[in-house]
Each structure stands twice: as C-alpha cells, then as structure tokens.
Amino acid sequence: MPPNLRLIIIFFFFFFVLASRARAIGVNWGTMASHPLPPPKVVELLKSNDINKVKLFDADPLVLQALSGSNLGVTIGIPNAMLRSLNSSKKAAESWVHDNVTRYISNGGSGVRIEYVFCPLPPPPPPNFVFLLLFANGFVSITDIASLVLVIGFFLVVLGYGNEARVPEIIPASFDNLWACICAFMLHFMRVKLNFRYAAAFFLRLFFLPKREVDDPWQFCILYVAVGDEPFLQSYGEQFKPFVIGAAINIQTALVRANLDSKVKVVVPCSFDAFLSESNLPSKGHFRADLNKTMIQLLTFLNKHSSPFFVTISPFLSLQQNKNISLDFTLFKETAKAHNDSHRTYKNSFDLSYDTLVAALSTVGFSKMDIVVSQIGWPTDGAANANSSIAETFLKGFMKHLHSKMGTPLRPHNPPVETYIFSLLDEDQRSIATGNFERHWGLFTFDGQAKYHVDFGQGLKTLVNAQNVEYLSSKWCVVNNNIDLSNATASALQACNNADCTALSPGGSCSNISWPGNISYAFNSFYQQHDQSADSCDFGGLGLITTVDPSVGKCRFPVELRTSHSDCLHSNAFVLPLMTFLMATILVSFPKLM
C-alpha cells in the first residue's frame, strides 16, 4: 500500500471515531435507593435512550460490571468518606486505582488488550478469512486458520456468557457503531498480520490467570476519576476540605504508576455555592473567601494535568434562594426580563451562574480553564415549582441553548466541554437537608419510567422506559377507616421518619390529598420500603393491606421493585471456548492439516 494512502486511512479512522463519540451530554447515575433498579436494566435504559456518558458517585462493582460491554464513557466517583484515607496514604490510593480503574481498562501490561471487536465484513481477495479486531497495539487482520479458530472461540465466549460473565456482550454493542465497521473495512487494506502466538496468549490470559487480573477488562471507557462529591459544600464546613487536594494528588500519582494518566483525568466536583457574586453581577464573581487558597491549589493541579473544572450549576436552587430571579428567566423564556451587567445582557439563569464562575476563575488567574457542568437538572416533586411540566420546559430550553453553541456573554461560542444532567433516576434515600425535592431529580422514576421528553439524540422519539421491570406484589397498605383514628397522625409521622413521604410536602404531587389519605400514603411508603412484610402494615391495628390501588390523580402510591442479588452463570460457558482452544493447538501442532 502506498504510504500516503495509509496515512489517509489512519486520518479518516481517527476522524470517524472522534465524530462518532463526540457527545457532550451525559447523566448522573446515583444509587441511593432502598430498592434500586438492577444495574443491567439501568445500562439498557441508558443505551436505549442514546445516552453515552454517565457519571457515578462511587465505584460500585455491580454497577461497573453492568457497564462492561456498554461502550459508555464513565466518570467514577470517590465518596467523601474516603478522602481522609486517600489523602494520608499513597498505598491506599494505589489500591483504589488498581481495584476500580486498572482492572477495568487494562490487563496489567502483558498479553493482548482488546478494546473493541469490530463486526466481520466480507473481505476482498487475496486473504481467505479476515476478522478485524482493534488491539492495544494497532489494527490487525487475522489471516491464519489457527488464529481464526481462536477468534471464533472468543465469539462463542461472548455469546455463552452474555451480561452475567467476565466477557460481556462486546459484539452486539460494536454492531451499533456503523463508523467502526466502515473504518474496519478500510483498515483491512493495511494488511497488518496477527500471528497465532499472540492470539493464544490472549486466550490463555482470559481463561487461566486469576479472575482478579482479567475481570471485566476492555469494555468501557473511564474518562474521569471524581475525587469527592462536592466536598466544598458550605454546609460541610471543614469536614472534607483539608483532604481533597492531597487525595487528588495521590490518585493522580497512582494513575501515573499504572500508566493510565494519559487516559483518565482526575477531577474534583465543586458545589454550586463554591462561587458567588454579592451584587448578582457575573463580572463580580469570586470564590468563597474560605475556599480561595484551596481553590488556587486545586486549579493549579487541574491545569498542570489538563483536567477540566467540574461544577454543579443549579438554576432551581438559584430560583429558590434569589428573589431577583424569576421562573421565566430560569426556564429560558424569551419573555423573561433580562439582567444587565455593564454592556453584557443575560437572558437566562444558567448563563448568569456560568459567567459568575468564569469571572471567579479569571480572578484567580485561570480564565482559560475548561469547564464541565457535572450536575444540572430540575426536580419533579417535593416542593413548589418542582413538577414534570416545569422540568421538561427547563431541560428543553437548556438543551436548545447548548445545541446552539452560542456560549455565554463571557465565553461566546464556547459552551461547556461536557454537561451531565442530574439525574437519571429518583433516589428515595438521598438526604433531604437541602429540601424534600432532593429525592426527585430523576429524568425517570425510581422504576425507570420516563417523566417527560428530552432529546439526547433520539430526536422526536419519546424516551424509552425500562423494560421487564419486576415489582413486588400489587398490594398496598392503607389506613383502616373502620376503627378509631385518633392516633393515626402520630403513627404516620413515625412511618415517614423511616420511609419517603416527600411527595406530601407543600407543592408536592400528593400535597392535595386530604386526611386520612395522607395517612395511607405514609403507611404505604413504610410498607413498601420494608418489602411488604405483614408486620410493616400493622401500626397498632391502624393499617390494612389492600389489592385496590389507592392512587389519586397525580398522587401515585408506589409498589416497590423486587430486588435480587443472585447471579447465574451458564454452566457450559467454558466448554465451547476450551474445545476451540484445543482445536487451534492441534492445527498449529500439525501444520500439514492447514
């Protein structure tokens, strides 16, 4: 092949890959639920709605296993509770990186690392059998029969295991990537050959090394490690702040030692109250006085390693806390009264908050710092102005603003590098210290049912709900109207202290149901969270189990999810691959057979 043509092919490959991956919008996936939707169901939900980036708040192995094979870009979080130990111990940081990063995107440096399996295409002559794979060291065409047999064996592994094993469904995921197939076809002409020894080495690692070394590698892209979850939140005081920078440095050092620092960036998600402007003028924006020194250290660290600044922007909280901001201004309405800052005009709350941060960054010498909006959303219950209709209006306006690429007055035509919607699902175990709305940020209800429409790339199609969701029995706990209810209120308060009654809050979806309907809601919430056990609907004889749905209007009396942590492996998943490996060994041992 002429050298120039080879360069052109390589150029087009990278162009197509980058183009196919250029998605700037993802979601936050939190798991603080009493009965969480099973992670494989959540991954299906993400993929069916064209959401290809997800930000996690921890490194739950069940979640990471479910993400394997998804081809999603993932941000893995480190909980605030771990910051102290990661700050004080480099060994703890190395252990965390090994357990939660290295094992998922690297095989330890030996053998062959597969990132994607491209779909097979009819090859032009002269090669007789060609399967195109993307290996860590380059593109390869398999042209010898022994290696071909091994590749077929690998396909059988994939089909045998499905989502429940160490090698998830890479192939179906790769079939969705049309650009990958096109690039694979072009790269066939590069004629880079793979010999049997390397293919065999890959298979040997896959089956005979300890599981920890090969558990779920190669299957998704870890983009960032988020050190802490808004550790600078003002209400935390000094609880986490002293440990953030040290923990970030130690995680960075561990990534360097694992040769992953060029692939995975360390970031620190900052809260919406880390910056402010007393005059409500973005140009006067600055960081909190108690944070200034720490923030300069953080920004210096981020700038050194080319990491972006992660920040929460919350138009909903701005609306609640600032009397000078109207609902229309927050919802990107054209009729909203504009805010002026010198010669700059602000037509929405997002631009106002974003430029306040831009000014704060400039004040400390980092005016060019890339910004990622790590959390932005609108709750749908638990407070006034928290409902699905307003949330849909906000997100439609926000998405339109992002897609316009107009940027903001201080950063024209320069929108956020990435944006993560908060959040994917409702979580009934989230803290309600900020407000009862905190448990209702989801685009989807706790069971994966869409609340409204938002365009993640699917156009006019509605959001796809979670499929085949398993619920507990269709039973509810309500108040028994046939007995004395004089003590019912006290029992309801006790139930709400141990369950989720935030929908009963003023402005909530169940705030208008009358007594004793609100008592029944409290009883049922407690009953569902305790897996519908008969004892949990007693309340001193006040409770009654019914099979008639007591939901009224928009007030939904939920039935919780059936959760199971049992895993099932296909008993014969190893048989076909092992037989295939033996066949390949025979073929190599007796070349005349080939």
Coordinates of C-alpha atoms in Angstrom, one line a residue, residues 37-592:
L37 CA -33.3 -0.7 39.6
P38 CA -30.9 -3.5 38.8
P39 CA -27.7 -2.1 37.1
P40 CA -28.1 -4.2 33.9
K41 CA -31.6 -2.6 33.5
V42 CA -30.1 0.8 34.0
V43 CA -27.5 0.2 31.4
E44 CA -30.2 -0.9 28.9
L45 CA -32.1 2.2 29.8
L46 CA -29.1 4.4 29.0
K47 CA -28.3 2.8 25.7
S48 CA -31.9 2.7 24.5
N49 CA -32.1 6.4 25.0
D50 CA -28.8 7.2 23.3
I51 CA -27.1 8.4 26.5
N52 CA -23.4 7.5 26.1
K53 CA -21.8 9.2 29.1
V54 CA -22.5 8.5 32.7
K55 CA -21.2 10.0 35.9
L56 CA -21.1 7.8 39.0
F57 CA -20.8 8.8 42.7
D58 CA -18.8 5.8 43.7
A59 CA -17.2 2.6 42.2
D60 CA -19.9 0.0 43.0
P61 CA -18.5 -3.2 41.4
L62 CA -22.1 -4.3 40.4
V63 CA -22.6 -1.1 38.5
L64 CA -19.2 -1.3 36.8
Q65 CA -19.8 -4.9 35.9
A66 CA -23.1 -3.9 34.3
L67 CA -21.4 -1.1 32.4
S68 CA -19.0 -3.6 30.9
G69 CA -19.6 -4.0 27.2
S70 CA -21.7 -0.9 27.0
N71 CA -19.1 1.4 25.3
L72 CA -20.2 4.2 27.5
G73 CA -17.9 6.9 28.8
V74 CA -17.8 6.7 32.6
T75 CA -16.8 9.0 35.4
I76 CA -16.1 7.0 38.5
G77 CA -16.6 8.8 41.9
I78 CA -14.8 8.6 45.2
P79 CA -17.1 9.2 48.1
N80 CA -16.2 12.0 50.6
A81 CA -15.8 9.4 53.4
M82 CA -12.7 8.0 51.7
L83 CA -10.9 11.4 51.2
R84 CA -9.1 11.3 54.6
S85 CA -7.5 7.9 54.0
L86 CA -6.6 8.6 50.4
N87 CA -5.0 11.9 51.5
S88 CA -2.9 10.2 54.1
S89 CA -1.8 7.1 52.3
K90 CA -0.4 6.7 48.8
K91 CA -0.8 2.9 49.2
A92 CA -4.5 3.4 49.7
A93 CA -4.7 5.5 46.6
E94 CA -2.8 2.9 44.6
S95 CA -5.1 0.1 45.9
W96 CA -8.2 2.1 45.0
V97 CA -6.9 2.8 41.4
H98 CA -6.0 -0.9 41.0
D99 CA -9.4 -2.1 42.2
N100 CA -11.6 0.4 40.5
V101 CA -9.7 1.7 37.4
T102 CA -6.9 -0.6 36.3
R103 CA -8.8 -3.8 36.4
Y104 CA -11.5 -2.4 34.1
I105 CA -9.4 -0.8 31.4
S106 CA -6.0 -2.6 31.5
N107 CA -4.8 -6.2 31.7
G108 CA -1.7 -5.3 33.6
G109 CA 0.6 -4.7 30.6
S110 CA 1.1 -8.3 29.4
G111 CA -0.8 -10.2 26.7
V112 CA -3.2 -8.5 24.3
R113 CA -5.8 -5.9 25.3
I114 CA -8.9 -5.8 23.2
E115 CA -10.8 -2.5 23.3
Y116 CA -13.4 -3.2 20.6
V117 CA -14.4 -6.1 18.5
F118 CA -15.4 -4.9 15.0
C119 CA -18.1 -6.6 13.1
P120 CA -16.8 -9.1 10.4
L121 CA -17.1 -7.9 6.9
P122 CA -16.7 -9.7 3.5
P123 CA -13.0 -9.3 2.8
P124 CA -11.7 -8.6 -0.7
P125 CA -9.1 -11.0 -2.0
P126 CA -6.4 -12.3 -1.5
P127 CA -6.9 -13.1 2.3
N128 CA -9.2 -16.1 2.7
F129 CA -10.5 -15.4 6.2
V130 CA -10.4 -11.9 7.8
F131 CA -11.8 -10.8 11.1
L132 CA -10.9 -7.3 12.1
L133 CA -10.1 -6.5 15.7
L134 CA -8.9 -3.4 17.5
F135 CA -6.0 -4.4 19.7
A136 CA -4.0 -2.2 22.1
N137 CA -1.0 -2.1 19.7
G138 CA -2.8 -1.5 16.5
F139 CA -5.2 -2.9 13.9
V140 CA -4.8 -6.5 12.8
S141 CA -6.1 -8.8 10.1
I142 CA -6.2 -12.4 11.1
T143 CA -5.1 -14.4 8.1
D144 CA -4.0 -17.8 9.5
I145 CA -6.6 -20.5 10.3
A146 CA -5.3 -21.2 13.9
S147 CA -5.9 -17.6 14.9
L148 CA -9.2 -17.6 13.1
V149 CA -10.3 -20.5 15.2
L150 CA -9.3 -18.7 18.4
V151 CA -11.3 -15.6 17.3
I152 CA -14.4 -17.8 16.7
G153 CA -13.8 -19.2 20.2
F154 CA -13.8 -15.7 21.5
F155 CA -17.1 -15.0 19.8
L156 CA -18.5 -18.1 21.4
V157 CA -17.3 -16.9 24.8
V158 CA -19.3 -13.7 24.3
L159 CA -22.4 -15.5 23.2
G160 CA -22.1 -18.0 26.0
Y161 CA -21.7 -15.6 28.8
G162 CA -24.0 -12.7 28.0
N163 CA -24.1 -9.9 30.5
E164 CA -23.5 -12.1 33.5
A165 CA -19.9 -13.1 32.9
R166 CA -16.4 -11.7 32.7
V167 CA -16.6 -11.2 29.0
P168 CA -19.9 -9.2 28.3
E169 CA -21.6 -8.6 25.0
I170 CA -19.0 -6.7 23.1
I171 CA -20.1 -7.8 19.7
P172 CA -23.8 -6.5 19.8
A173 CA -22.5 -3.2 21.1
S174 CA -20.0 -2.9 18.3
F175 CA -22.6 -3.7 15.7
D176 CA -24.3 -0.4 16.6
N177 CA -21.2 1.5 15.6
L178 CA -21.5 1.9 11.9
W179 CA -18.4 4.1 11.7
A180 CA -16.5 1.3 13.4
C181 CA -17.5 -1.1 10.6
I182 CA -16.6 1.4 7.9
C183 CA -13.2 2.1 9.5
A184 CA -12.6 -1.7 9.9
F185 CA -13.3 -2.2 6.2
M186 CA -10.7 0.5 5.3
L187 CA -8.1 -0.8 7.7
H188 CA -8.3 -4.2 6.2
F189 CA -6.1 -2.9 3.5
M190 CA -3.3 -2.2 5.9
R191 CA -2.6 -5.9 6.0
V192 CA -1.1 -5.9 9.5
K193 CA -1.0 -9.6 10.4
L194 CA -1.6 -11.2 13.7
N195 CA 0.3 -14.4 14.4
F196 CA -1.1 -17.3 16.4
R197 CA 1.3 -16.8 19.4
Y198 CA -0.3 -13.5 20.4
A199 CA -3.8 -14.7 19.9
A200 CA -3.1 -17.8 22.0
A201 CA -1.5 -15.5 24.7
F202 CA -4.8 -13.6 24.9
F203 CA -6.8 -16.7 25.3
L204 CA -4.5 -18.1 27.9
R205 CA -4.9 -14.9 29.9
L206 CA -8.6 -15.0 29.5
F207 CA -9.1 -18.5 31.0
F208 CA -6.1 -19.4 33.1
L209 CA -5.0 -16.3 35.0
P210 CA -6.6 -15.4 38.3
K211 CA -10.0 -13.8 37.9
R212 CA -9.0 -10.5 39.5
E213 CA -6.4 -9.9 36.8
V214 CA -8.9 -10.2 33.9
D215 CA -12.2 -9.3 35.5
D216 CA -14.3 -7.2 33.0
P217 CA -11.4 -5.5 31.2
W218 CA -11.7 -3.7 27.8
Q219 CA -15.4 -3.0 28.0
F220 CA -15.9 0.7 28.7
C221 CA -14.0 3.9 28.7
I222 CA -13.2 5.5 32.1
L223 CA -12.9 9.2 31.3
Y224 CA -12.5 10.7 34.8
V225 CA -12.0 9.9 38.4
A226 CA -14.0 12.3 40.5
V227 CA -12.4 12.9 43.9
G228 CA -15.2 13.5 46.3
D229 CA -18.8 14.5 45.8
E230 CA -19.0 18.3 46.2
P231 CA -16.6 18.2 49.2
F232 CA -16.5 22.0 49.3
L233 CA -20.3 22.3 50.0
Q234 CA -20.6 25.1 52.5
S235 CA -22.7 23.1 54.9
Y236 CA -19.8 20.6 55.3
G237 CA -17.5 23.2 56.7
E238 CA -14.0 21.8 57.2
Q239 CA -15.2 18.2 57.3
F240 CA -13.6 17.2 53.9
K241 CA -11.8 20.3 52.6
P242 CA -8.4 19.6 54.2
F243 CA -8.1 16.2 52.5
V244 CA -9.3 17.0 48.9
I245 CA -6.0 18.2 47.3
G246 CA -3.9 15.5 48.9
A247 CA -6.3 12.8 47.9
A248 CA -6.4 14.1 44.3
I249 CA -2.6 14.2 44.1
N250 CA -2.3 10.7 45.4
I251 CA -4.9 9.4 42.9
Q252 CA -3.0 11.1 40.1
T253 CA 0.3 9.6 41.3
A254 CA -1.4 6.1 41.3
L255 CA -2.7 6.6 37.8
V256 CA 0.8 7.6 36.6
R257 CA 2.3 4.5 38.2
A258 CA -0.4 2.4 36.4
N259 CA 0.4 4.2 33.1
L260 CA -3.2 5.4 32.9
D261 CA -2.7 9.2 33.5
S262 CA -3.0 10.0 29.8
K263 CA -6.3 8.2 29.5
V264 CA -8.0 9.0 32.8
K265 CA -8.2 12.5 34.2
V266 CA -8.6 13.4 37.9
V267 CA -11.2 16.0 38.7
V268 CA -12.9 17.4 41.8
P269 CA -16.7 18.2 41.5
C270 CA -17.4 21.5 43.1
S271 CA -20.7 22.6 44.5
F272 CA -22.9 25.5 43.3
D273 CA -22.1 27.5 46.4
A274 CA -18.3 27.4 45.9
F275 CA -18.6 30.7 44.0
L276 CA -20.8 33.8 44.3
S277 CA -21.4 37.4 43.5
E278 CA -22.9 39.6 46.2
S279 CA -24.2 42.1 43.6
N280 CA -25.7 39.4 41.3
L281 CA -23.4 40.7 38.6
P282 CA -21.4 37.8 36.9
S283 CA -18.4 40.1 36.3
K284 CA -18.0 40.4 40.1
G285 CA -17.9 36.6 40.6
H286 CA -15.4 35.1 43.0
F287 CA -14.8 32.0 45.1
R288 CA -15.9 31.9 48.7
A289 CA -13.3 33.5 51.0
D290 CA -12.8 30.3 53.0
L291 CA -12.1 28.4 49.7
N292 CA -9.8 30.8 47.9
K293 CA -6.5 29.3 49.0
T294 CA -7.7 25.7 48.4
M295 CA -9.3 26.6 45.1
I296 CA -6.0 28.1 43.8
Q297 CA -4.2 24.8 44.8
L298 CA -6.9 22.8 43.0
L299 CA -6.9 24.9 39.9
T300 CA -3.1 24.7 39.7
F301 CA -3.3 20.9 40.0
L302 CA -6.1 20.7 37.3
N303 CA -4.2 23.0 34.9
K304 CA -1.0 21.0 35.3
H305 CA -2.7 17.8 34.3
S306 CA -5.0 19.3 31.6
S307 CA -8.1 18.4 33.6
P308 CA -11.3 20.4 33.4
F309 CA -13.1 22.1 36.3
F310 CA -16.2 20.1 37.4
V311 CA -19.0 22.2 38.8
T312 CA -22.7 22.0 39.8
I313 CA -24.9 24.7 38.4
S314 CA -28.4 24.7 39.9
P315 CA -31.0 27.1 38.4
F316 CA -33.7 25.6 40.6
L317 CA -31.8 26.4 43.8
S318 CA -31.0 29.9 42.4
L319 CA -34.7 30.4 41.9
Q320 CA -35.4 29.3 45.5
Q321 CA -32.7 31.4 47.1
N322 CA -32.6 34.6 44.9
K323 CA -35.7 36.8 44.9
N324 CA -34.3 38.7 41.9
I325 CA -34.6 35.7 39.6
S326 CA -37.9 34.8 38.1
L327 CA -39.2 31.4 36.9
D328 CA -39.3 32.6 33.3
F329 CA -35.7 33.7 33.5
T330 CA -34.7 30.3 34.8
L331 CA -36.7 28.5 32.1
F332 CA -35.1 30.2 29.1
K333 CA -38.3 32.0 28.3
E334 CA -37.9 34.8 25.7
T335 CA -40.4 36.9 27.6
A336 CA -38.2 36.9 30.8
K337 CA -36.8 40.2 31.9
A338 CA -33.1 40.4 31.1
H339 CA -30.3 41.1 33.6
N340 CA -27.7 43.6 32.5
D341 CA -24.0 43.6 33.6
S342 CA -22.3 46.6 32.1
H343 CA -22.6 46.1 28.3
R344 CA -23.5 42.4 28.7
T345 CA -27.1 41.1 28.7
Y346 CA -28.2 37.9 30.4
K347 CA -31.4 36.3 29.2
N348 CA -31.3 33.2 31.5
S349 CA -30.2 32.0 34.9
F350 CA -27.7 29.4 33.5
D351 CA -25.6 32.0 31.7
L352 CA -25.7 34.2 34.8
S353 CA -24.4 31.4 37.0
Y354 CA -21.9 30.1 34.4
D355 CA -20.3 33.5 33.9
T356 CA -20.1 34.1 37.6
L357 CA -17.9 31.0 37.7
V358 CA -15.9 32.2 34.6
A359 CA -15.3 35.5 36.4
A360 CA -14.2 33.7 39.6
L361 CA -11.7 31.6 37.6
S362 CA -10.4 34.7 36.0
T363 CA -10.0 36.4 39.3
V364 CA -7.5 33.7 40.5
G365 CA -5.7 33.5 37.2
F366 CA -7.4 30.6 35.3
S367 CA -9.5 32.4 32.8
K368 CA -9.0 29.7 30.1
M369 CA -9.8 26.7 32.3
D370 CA -12.2 24.2 30.6
I371 CA -15.5 23.8 32.5
V372 CA -17.6 20.7 32.8
V373 CA -21.1 21.1 34.2
S374 CA -21.1 18.0 36.3
Q375 CA -24.7 18.4 37.6
I376 CA -27.6 20.4 36.3
G377 CA -31.3 19.5 36.4
W378 CA -34.7 20.2 37.8
P379 CA -36.7 18.2 40.4
T380 CA -40.2 17.0 39.8
D381 CA -41.7 16.6 43.2
G382 CA -41.3 17.7 46.9
A383 CA -41.6 21.5 46.5
A384 CA -43.3 24.3 44.8
N385 CA -42.3 24.6 41.1
A386 CA -40.9 21.1 41.2
N387 CA -43.0 19.1 38.7
S388 CA -42.6 17.3 35.5
S389 CA -44.0 20.0 33.3
I390 CA -41.6 22.7 34.5
A391 CA -38.7 20.2 34.5
E392 CA -39.4 19.4 30.8
T393 CA -39.6 23.1 29.9
F394 CA -36.3 23.8 31.7
L395 CA -34.4 20.9 30.0
K396 CA -35.8 21.6 26.6
G397 CA -34.7 25.2 26.9
F398 CA -31.3 24.2 28.3
M399 CA -30.7 21.6 25.5
K400 CA -31.7 24.1 22.9
H401 CA -29.2 26.6 24.4
L402 CA -26.4 24.0 24.5
H403 CA -27.0 22.9 20.9
S404 CA -27.0 26.5 19.6
K405 CA -23.3 26.7 20.7
M406 CA -23.8 30.4 21.4
G407 CA -22.0 30.1 24.7
T408 CA -22.3 32.9 27.3
P409 CA -21.5 36.6 27.2
L410 CA -18.1 36.0 28.9
R411 CA -17.4 32.9 26.8
P412 CA -19.2 33.4 23.4
H413 CA -19.4 30.4 21.2
N414 CA -17.6 28.4 23.9
P415 CA -20.2 26.2 25.7
P416 CA -19.2 23.7 28.5
V417 CA -16.9 20.9 27.4
E418 CA -19.4 18.4 28.7
T419 CA -22.6 18.5 30.7
Y420 CA -24.2 15.9 32.9
I421 CA -27.9 16.0 33.7
F422 CA -28.8 15.4 37.3
S423 CA -30.1 12.8 37.4
L424 CA -31.1 9.6 35.7
L425 CA -33.4 8.1 38.4
D426 CA -35.2 9.2 41.5
E427 CA -33.5 8.1 44.8
D428 CA -35.6 7.7 47.9
Q429 CA -32.6 7.5 50.2
R430 CA -31.0 10.9 49.3
S431 CA -30.5 13.4 52.1
I432 CA -33.3 16.0 52.3
A433 CA -31.3 18.5 54.3
T434 CA -31.5 20.9 51.3
G435 CA -35.1 20.2 50.7
N436 CA -37.7 17.4 50.1
F437 CA -37.2 17.8 46.4
E438 CA -33.7 16.1 46.6
R439 CA -35.3 12.7 46.1
H440 CA -36.9 13.6 42.8
W441 CA -34.3 14.9 40.4
G442 CA -34.7 11.9 38.0
L443 CA -35.5 12.0 34.3
F444 CA -37.1 8.7 35.1
T445 CA -39.0 7.5 38.2
F446 CA -37.3 5.0 40.5
D447 CA -38.6 2.1 38.3
G448 CA -37.2 3.6 35.1
Q449 CA -40.4 5.2 33.7
A450 CA -39.9 8.4 31.8
K451 CA -41.4 11.5 33.4
Y452 CA -41.3 13.7 30.3
H453 CA -39.4 14.0 27.0
V454 CA -35.9 15.3 26.5
D455 CA -33.7 14.9 23.4
F456 CA -30.5 13.0 24.0
G457 CA -30.1 12.4 20.3
Q458 CA -33.2 10.4 19.6
G459 CA -35.0 13.4 18.1
L460 CA -38.8 13.4 18.3
K461 CA -38.9 9.9 19.7
T462 CA -40.1 9.7 23.3
L463 CA -37.8 8.4 25.9
V464 CA -37.8 4.6 26.2
N465 CA -38.8 3.2 29.6
A466 CA -37.0 0.4 31.4
Q467 CA -38.2 -2.9 30.1
N468 CA -39.3 -6.0 32.0
V469 CA -39.2 -4.4 35.4
E470 CA -40.0 -6.7 38.3
Y471 CA -42.2 -5.4 41.1
L472 CA -43.4 -6.7 44.4
S473 CA -47.0 -7.9 44.5
S474 CA -49.8 -5.4 43.7
K475 CA -50.5 -4.7 47.3
W476 CA -50.7 -1.5 49.3
C477 CA -51.1 -0.6 52.9
V478 CA -53.8 1.9 53.8
V479 CA -55.4 3.2 56.9
N480 CA -58.3 1.2 58.3
N481 CA -61.3 3.6 58.3
N482 CA -63.4 1.3 60.4
I483 CA -61.5 1.9 63.6
D484 CA -60.6 4.9 65.8
L485 CA -58.0 7.1 64.0
S486 CA -57.2 9.5 66.8
N487 CA -53.6 8.2 67.0
A488 CA -53.2 7.8 63.2
T489 CA -51.2 11.1 62.8
A490 CA -48.5 10.0 65.3
S491 CA -48.2 6.6 63.5
A492 CA -47.9 8.4 60.2
L493 CA -45.1 10.6 61.4
Q494 CA -43.3 7.6 62.7
A495 CA -43.7 5.9 59.3
C496 CA -42.4 8.9 57.5
N497 CA -39.3 9.1 59.7
N498 CA -38.4 5.6 58.3
A499 CA -39.6 6.0 54.7
D500 CA -40.1 8.5 52.0
C501 CA -43.0 10.9 52.3
T502 CA -41.6 13.8 50.4
A503 CA -44.4 13.8 47.9
L504 CA -46.7 15.0 50.7
S505 CA -44.6 18.2 51.0
P506 CA -46.3 21.6 50.1
G507 CA -46.3 21.8 46.4
G508 CA -45.7 18.0 46.1
S509 CA -47.7 15.6 43.9
C510 CA -49.6 14.3 47.0
S511 CA -49.9 17.5 48.9
N512 CA -53.6 17.9 48.0
I513 CA -54.9 14.6 49.1
S514 CA -57.0 15.0 52.2
W515 CA -56.9 13.3 55.6
P516 CA -56.8 10.3 56.0
G517 CA -55.4 9.8 52.5
N518 CA -52.1 11.3 53.5
I519 CA -52.0 8.8 56.4
S520 CA -52.5 6.0 54.0
Y521 CA -49.6 7.4 51.8
A522 CA -47.3 7.3 54.8
F523 CA -48.3 3.8 55.8
N524 CA -47.8 2.5 52.3
S525 CA -44.4 4.1 51.9
F526 CA -43.2 2.4 55.0
Y527 CA -44.9 -0.9 53.9
Q528 CA -43.2 -0.9 50.5
Q529 CA -39.7 0.0 51.9
H530 CA -40.0 -3.0 54.2
D531 CA -40.7 -5.4 51.3
Q532 CA -44.5 -5.6 52.0
S533 CA -44.0 -7.6 55.2
A534 CA -47.3 -8.0 57.1
D535 CA -45.8 -6.5 60.3
S536 CA -44.9 -3.3 58.4
C537 CA -48.6 -2.6 57.9
D538 CA -49.7 -3.1 61.5
F539 CA -49.4 0.3 63.1
G540 CA -51.2 -0.8 66.2
G541 CA -54.1 -2.2 64.1
L542 CA -54.5 1.0 62.1
G543 CA -53.1 -0.4 58.9
L544 CA -54.9 -2.5 56.3
I545 CA -53.5 -4.4 53.3
T546 CA -55.4 -4.0 50.1
T547 CA -55.1 -5.1 46.5
V548 CA -57.0 -2.0 45.2
D549 CA -54.7 0.8 44.1
P550 CA -55.3 3.8 46.3
S551 CA -53.5 6.3 43.9
V552 CA -55.4 9.5 43.4
G553 CA -54.9 11.7 40.3
K554 CA -51.2 12.6 40.1
C555 CA -50.5 11.2 43.6
R556 CA -49.1 7.8 42.9
F557 CA -49.0 5.2 45.7
P558 CA -45.9 3.2 44.6
V559 CA -45.3 -0.5 44.6
E560 CA -41.6 -1.2 45.2
L561 CA -39.2 -3.1 43.0
R562 CA -38.4 -6.7 43.5
T563 CA -34.6 -6.8 44.1
S564 CA -32.3 -9.8 43.8
H565 CA -28.6 -10.1 44.1
S566 CA -28.4 -13.7 42.8
D567 CA -26.1 -14.2 39.8
C568 CA -26.3 -17.1 37.5
L569 CA -23.6 -18.3 35.2
H570 CA -24.1 -20.6 32.2
S571 CA -22.7 -23.9 33.3
N572 CA -21.4 -24.8 29.9
A573 CA -19.9 -21.4 29.1
F574 CA -16.3 -22.7 29.1
V575 CA -16.9 -25.8 27.1
L576 CA -17.0 -24.4 23.6
P577 CA -14.1 -22.0 24.1
L578 CA -12.0 -24.7 25.6
M579 CA -12.7 -27.1 22.8
T580 CA -11.9 -24.3 20.3
F581 CA -8.5 -23.6 22.0
L582 CA -7.7 -27.3 21.8
M583 CA -8.6 -27.3 18.1
A584 CA -6.3 -24.4 17.5
T585 CA -3.5 -26.1 19.3
I586 CA -3.9 -29.2 17.1
L587 CA -3.9 -27.1 14.0
V588 CA -0.6 -25.4 15.0
S589 CA 1.0 -28.7 16.1
F590 CA 0.2 -30.3 12.7
P591 CA 0.7 -27.6 10.1
K592 CA 0.0 -30.1 7.2

